[in-house]
């Protein structure tokens, strides 16, 4: 049995991060469908599960690797934004956050110092803001 499975899975993509996330998404749709009783969400549970099975048994490993890489980039970007939000929330009483009008760099300045001229360290643009 084990040798048969190894032969069957040889050359196939198998498991990756995206394939681990798709059943979680499917479970979320299933939970929503249980509480709302909307059949559309139940049908939506089938899409991530079927694509998970398709990706696992696919022999086009390069394409699956590209999909997984794109998923990981989106996941990392979301995690980075979440960490930034946490940092801002913890520093909300001591600092203010502004975006540079020229390059959109986020700048952190101390709070309660009156009107300050803020100079962007990235592009050198200066602007005034109340802190
Ligand atoms: Zn700037």
Coordinates of N, CA and C and ligand atoms in Angstrom, one line a residue:
X1 N 0.8 -1.2 0.0 CA 0.0 0.0 0.0 C 0.9 1.3 0.0
X2 N 1.9 1.3 0.9 CA 2.8 2.4 1.0 C 3.6 2.6 -0.3
X3 N 4.1 1.6 -0.9 CA 4.8 1.7 -2.1 C 3.9 2.1 -3.3
X4 N 2.7 1.7 -3.3 CA 1.7 2.1 -4.3 C 1.5 3.6 -4.2
X5 N 1.3 4.1 -3.0 CA 1.1 5.5 -2.8 C 2.3 6.3 -3.2
X6 N 3.5 5.8 -2.9 CA 4.7 6.5 -3.2 C 4.8 6.6 -4.8
X7 N 4.5 5.5 -5.5 CA 4.5 5.6 -6.9 C 3.5 6.5 -7.5
X8 N 2.3 6.5 -6.9 CA 1.2 7.4 -7.3 C 1.6 8.8 -7.1
X9 N 2.2 9.2 -6.0 CA 2.5 10.6 -5.7 C 3.8 11.1 -6.4
X10 N 4.6 10.2 -7.0 CA 5.8 10.5 -7.6 C 5.6 11.5 -8.7
X11 N 6.2 12.6 -8.7 CA 6.1 13.6 -9.8 C 4.9 14.6 -9.6
X12 N 4.1 14.4 -8.5 CA 3.0 15.2 -8.2 C 3.4 16.3 -7.2
X13 N 2.6 17.4 -7.2 CA 3.0 18.5 -6.3 C 3.0 18.2 -4.8
X14 N 1.9 17.6 -4.4 CA 1.8 17.3 -2.9 C 1.3 18.5 -2.1
X15 N 1.8 18.5 -0.9 CA 1.4 19.5 0.1 C 2.3 20.8 0.1
X16 N 1.7 21.9 0.3 CA 2.4 23.2 0.5 C 1.6 24.1 1.4
X17 N 2.1 25.3 1.5 CA 1.4 26.3 2.4 C 0.0 26.6 1.9
X18 N -0.1 26.9 0.6 CA -1.4 27.2 0.1 C -2.4 26.0 0.3
X19 N -1.9 24.8 0.1 CA -2.8 23.6 0.3 C -3.2 23.5 1.7
X20 N -2.4 24.0 2.7 CA -2.8 23.9 4.1 C -3.8 25.0 4.4
X21 N -3.8 26.1 3.7 CA -4.7 27.3 3.9 C -6.0 27.0 3.3
X22 N -6.1 26.4 2.2 CA -7.4 26.2 1.5 C -8.4 25.5 2.3
X23 N -8.1 24.4 3.0 CA -9.1 23.7 3.9 C -9.6 24.6 5.0
X24 N -8.7 25.5 5.5 CA -9.1 26.5 6.5 C -10.2 27.4 6.0
X25 N -9.9 27.9 4.7 CA -10.9 28.8 4.1 C -12.2 28.1 3.8
X26 N -12.1 26.8 3.5 CA -13.3 26.0 3.3 C -14.1 25.9 4.6
X27 N -13.4 25.7 5.6 CA -14.0 25.5 7.0 C -14.7 26.8 7.4
X28 N -14.1 28.0 7.0 CA -14.7 29.3 7.3 C -16.0 29.4 6.6
X29 N -16.0 29.1 5.3 CA -17.2 29.1 4.5 C -18.3 28.2 5.1
X30 N -17.8 27.0 5.5 CA -18.8 26.0 6.1 C -19.4 26.5 7.4
X31 N -18.6 27.2 8.2 CA -19.1 27.8 9.5 C -20.1 28.9 9.2
X32 N -19.8 29.7 8.2 CA -20.7 30.8 7.8 C -22.0 30.2 7.3
X33 N -21.9 29.1 6.5 CA -23.1 28.5 5.9 C -23.9 27.8 7.0
X34 N -23.3 27.3 8.1 CA -24.1 26.7 9.2 C -24.9 27.7 10.0
X35 N -24.3 28.9 10.2 CA -25.0 30.0 10.9 C -26.0 30.7 10.1
X36 N -25.7 30.9 8.8 CA -26.6 31.7 8.0 C -27.6 30.9 7.3
X37 N -27.4 29.6 7.1 CA -28.2 28.7 6.4 C -28.4 29.1 4.9
X38 N -27.4 29.8 4.4 CA -27.4 30.2 3.0 C -26.7 29.1 2.2
X39 N -27.4 28.5 1.2 CA -26.7 27.5 0.4 C -25.5 27.9 -0.4
X40 N -25.5 29.2 -0.7 CA -24.3 29.7 -1.5 C -23.0 29.5 -0.8
X41 N -23.0 29.7 0.5 CA -21.7 29.5 1.3 C -21.4 28.0 1.3
X42 N -22.4 27.1 1.3 CA -22.1 25.7 1.3 C -21.4 25.3 0.0
X43 N -21.9 25.9 -1.1 CA -21.3 25.6 -2.4 C -19.9 26.2 -2.5
X44 N -19.7 27.4 -1.8 CA -18.4 28.0 -1.8 C -17.4 27.1 -1.1
X45 N -17.8 26.2 -0.1 CA -16.9 25.3 0.6 C -16.2 24.3 -0.4
X46 N -16.9 24.0 -1.5 CA -16.4 23.0 -2.4 C -15.3 23.6 -3.3
X47 N -15.2 24.9 -3.5 CA -14.2 25.5 -4.4 C -12.8 25.3 -3.8
X48 N -12.6 25.8 -2.5 CA -11.2 25.6 -2.0 C -10.9 24.1 -1.8
X49 N -11.8 23.3 -1.4 CA -11.5 21.8 -1.2 C -11.1 21.2 -2.6
X50 N -11.9 21.5 -3.6 CA -11.6 20.8 -4.9 C -10.3 21.4 -5.5
X51 N -10.0 22.7 -5.3 CA -8.7 23.2 -5.8 C -7.6 22.7 -5.0
X52 N -7.8 22.4 -3.7 CA -6.7 21.8 -2.8 C -6.4 20.4 -3.4
X53 N -7.4 19.6 -3.7 CA -7.2 18.2 -4.2 C -6.5 18.3 -5.6
X54 N -7.0 19.3 -6.4 CA -6.4 19.4 -7.8 C -4.9 19.8 -7.6
X55 N -4.6 20.7 -6.7 CA -3.2 21.2 -6.6 C -2.3 20.1 -6.1
X56 N -2.8 19.3 -5.1 CA -2.1 18.2 -4.5 C -1.7 17.1 -5.5
X57 N -2.6 16.8 -6.5 CA -2.3 15.7 -7.4 C -1.8 16.2 -8.7
X58 N -1.6 17.5 -8.9 CA -1.1 18.1 -10.1 C 0.3 17.7 -10.4
X59 N 0.6 17.5 -11.7 CA 2.0 17.2 -12.1 C 2.7 18.5 -12.6
X60 N 2.0 19.6 -12.8 CA 2.6 20.9 -13.2 C 3.1 21.5 -11.9
X61 N 4.3 21.0 -11.4 CA 4.8 21.5 -10.1 C 5.3 22.9 -10.2
X62 N 5.8 23.4 -11.4 CA 6.3 24.8 -11.5 C 5.2 25.8 -11.3
X63 N 4.0 25.5 -12.0 CA 2.9 26.4 -11.8 C 2.3 26.4 -10.4
X64 N 2.3 25.2 -9.8 CA 1.8 25.2 -8.4 C 2.8 25.9 -7.4
X65 N 4.1 25.8 -7.7 CA 5.1 26.5 -6.9 C 4.9 28.0 -7.1
X66 N 4.6 28.5 -8.3 CA 4.4 29.9 -8.5 C 3.1 30.4 -7.7
X67 N 2.1 29.6 -7.8 CA 0.9 29.9 -7.0 C 1.2 30.0 -5.5
X68 N 1.9 29.0 -5.0 CA 2.3 29.0 -3.6 C 3.1 30.2 -3.2
X69 N 4.1 30.6 -4.1 CA 4.9 31.8 -3.9 C 4.0 33.1 -3.8
X70 N 3.1 33.2 -4.7 CA 2.2 34.4 -4.7 C 1.4 34.4 -3.4
X71 N 0.9 33.2 -3.0 CA 0.1 33.1 -1.8 C 1.0 33.6 -0.6
X72 N 2.2 33.1 -0.5 CA 3.1 33.4 0.6 C 3.4 34.9 0.6
X73 N 3.6 35.5 -0.6 CA 3.8 37.0 -0.6 C 2.6 37.8 -0.1
X74 N 1.4 37.4 -0.4 CA 0.2 38.0 0.1 C 0.1 37.8 1.6
X75 N 0.4 36.6 2.0 CA 0.3 36.3 3.4 C 1.3 37.1 4.2
X76 N 2.6 37.2 3.7 CA 3.6 38.0 4.4 C 3.2 39.4 4.5
X77 N 2.7 40.0 3.4 CA 2.3 41.4 3.4 C 1.2 41.6 4.4
X78 N 0.2 40.7 4.5 CA -0.9 40.9 5.5 C -0.3 40.8 6.9
X79 N 0.6 39.9 7.1 CA 1.2 39.8 8.4 C 2.0 41.0 8.8
X80 N 2.7 41.6 7.8 CA 3.5 42.8 8.1 C 2.5 44.0 8.4
X81 N 1.4 44.1 7.7 CA 0.5 45.2 8.0 C -0.1 45.0 9.4
X82 N -0.4 43.8 9.8 CA -1.0 43.5 11.1 C 0.0 43.9 12.2
X83 N 1.3 43.5 12.0 CA 2.4 43.9 13.0 C 2.5 45.4 13.1
X84 N 2.4 46.1 11.9 CA 2.5 47.6 11.9 C 1.3 48.2 12.7
X85 N 0.1 47.6 12.5 CA -1.1 48.1 13.2 C -0.9 47.9 14.7
X86 N -0.4 46.7 15.1 CA -0.1 46.5 16.5 C 0.8 47.5 17.1
X87 N 1.9 47.7 16.4 CA 2.9 48.7 16.9 C 2.3 50.1 17.0
X88 N 1.6 50.5 16.0 CA 0.9 51.8 16.1 C 0.0 51.9 17.3
X89 N -0.8 50.8 17.5 CA -1.7 50.8 18.6 C -1.0 50.9 19.9
X90 N 0.1 50.2 20.1 CA 0.8 50.2 21.4 C 1.5 51.6 21.6
X91 N 1.9 52.3 20.5 CA 2.6 53.6 20.6 C 1.6 54.8 20.4
X92 N 0.3 54.5 20.4 CA -0.6 55.6 20.1 C -0.7 56.7 21.1
X93 N -0.2 56.5 22.3 CA -0.3 57.6 23.4 C 1.0 58.4 23.4
X94 N 2.1 57.8 22.8 CA 3.4 58.5 22.8 C 3.8 59.1 21.5
X95 N 3.3 58.6 20.4 CA 3.8 59.0 19.1 C 2.6 59.2 18.1
X96 N 2.8 60.0 17.1 CA 1.9 60.2 16.0 C 2.6 59.7 14.7
X97 N 1.8 59.2 13.8 CA 2.3 58.6 12.6 C 1.7 59.4 11.4
X98 N 2.6 59.8 10.5 CA 2.3 60.6 9.3 C 2.9 59.9 8.1
X99 N 2.2 60.2 7.0 CA 2.8 59.7 5.7 C 3.5 60.9 5.0
X100 N 4.6 60.6 4.4 CA 5.3 61.7 3.7 C 4.4 62.0 2.5
X101 N 4.2 63.3 2.2 CA 3.3 63.6 1.0 C 4.0 63.3 -0.3
X102 N 5.3 63.2 -0.3 CA 6.1 63.0 -1.5 C 6.3 61.5 -1.8
X103 N 6.7 60.7 -0.8 CA 7.1 59.3 -1.1 C 6.2 58.3 -0.4
X104 N 5.3 58.8 0.5 CA 4.4 57.9 1.2 C 5.1 57.1 2.3
X105 N 6.3 57.5 2.7 CA 7.0 56.8 3.8 C 6.3 57.1 5.1
X106 N 6.1 56.1 5.9 CA 5.4 56.4 7.2 C 6.5 56.9 8.2
X107 N 6.1 58.0 8.8 CA 7.1 58.7 9.7 C 6.5 58.8 11.1
X108 N 7.3 58.5 12.1 CA 6.8 58.5 13.5 C 7.4 59.7 14.2
X109 N 6.6 60.5 14.8 CA 7.1 61.6 15.6 C 6.5 61.6 17.0
X110 N 7.2 62.2 18.0 CA 6.7 62.2 19.3 C 5.4 63.1 19.4
X111 N 4.5 62.6 20.3 CA 3.2 63.3 20.4 C 3.3 64.4 21.5
X112 N 2.5 65.5 21.3 CA 2.4 66.5 22.3 C 3.6 67.6 22.2
X113 N 4.2 67.7 21.1 CA 5.4 68.7 21.0 C 4.9 69.9 20.2
X114 N 3.6 70.1 20.0 CA 3.2 71.3 19.3 C 3.3 71.1 17.8
X115 N 3.4 72.2 17.0 CA 3.5 72.1 15.6 C 5.0 71.9 15.2
X116 N 5.3 70.8 14.5 CA 6.6 70.5 14.2 C 6.8 70.5 12.7
X117 N 8.1 70.8 12.3 CA 8.4 70.6 10.9 C 9.1 69.2 10.8
X118 N 8.4 68.4 10.0 CA 8.9 67.0 9.9 C 9.7 66.8 8.6
X119 N 10.9 66.3 8.7 CA 11.7 66.1 7.5 C 11.7 64.6 7.2
X120 N 11.3 64.2 6.0 CA 11.4 62.7 5.6 C 12.8 62.3 5.5
X121 N 13.3 61.3 6.2 CA 14.7 60.8 6.0 C 14.9 60.1 4.7
X122 N 13.8 59.6 4.1 CA 14.0 58.9 2.8 C 14.2 59.8 1.6
X123 N 13.3 60.9 1.5 CA 13.4 61.7 0.3 C 13.8 63.2 0.6
X124 N 13.8 63.5 1.9 CA 14.2 64.9 2.3 C 13.1 65.9 2.2
X125 N 11.9 65.6 1.9 CA 10.8 66.5 1.9 C 10.4 66.9 3.3
X126 N 10.2 68.2 3.5 CA 9.7 68.8 4.8 C 8.3 69.2 4.7
X127 N 7.6 68.9 5.8 CA 6.2 69.4 5.9 C 5.9 69.6 7.4
X128 N 4.9 70.4 7.7 CA 4.5 70.8 9.1 C 3.2 70.0 9.5
X129 N 3.2 69.6 10.7 CA 2.0 68.9 11.2 C 2.0 69.2 12.7
X130 N 0.7 69.2 13.3 CA 0.5 69.3 14.7 C 0.7 67.9 15.3
X131 N 1.5 67.9 16.4 CA 1.8 66.6 17.0 C 1.1 66.5 18.4
Ligands
LIG1 ZN1 9.5 61.1 1.7

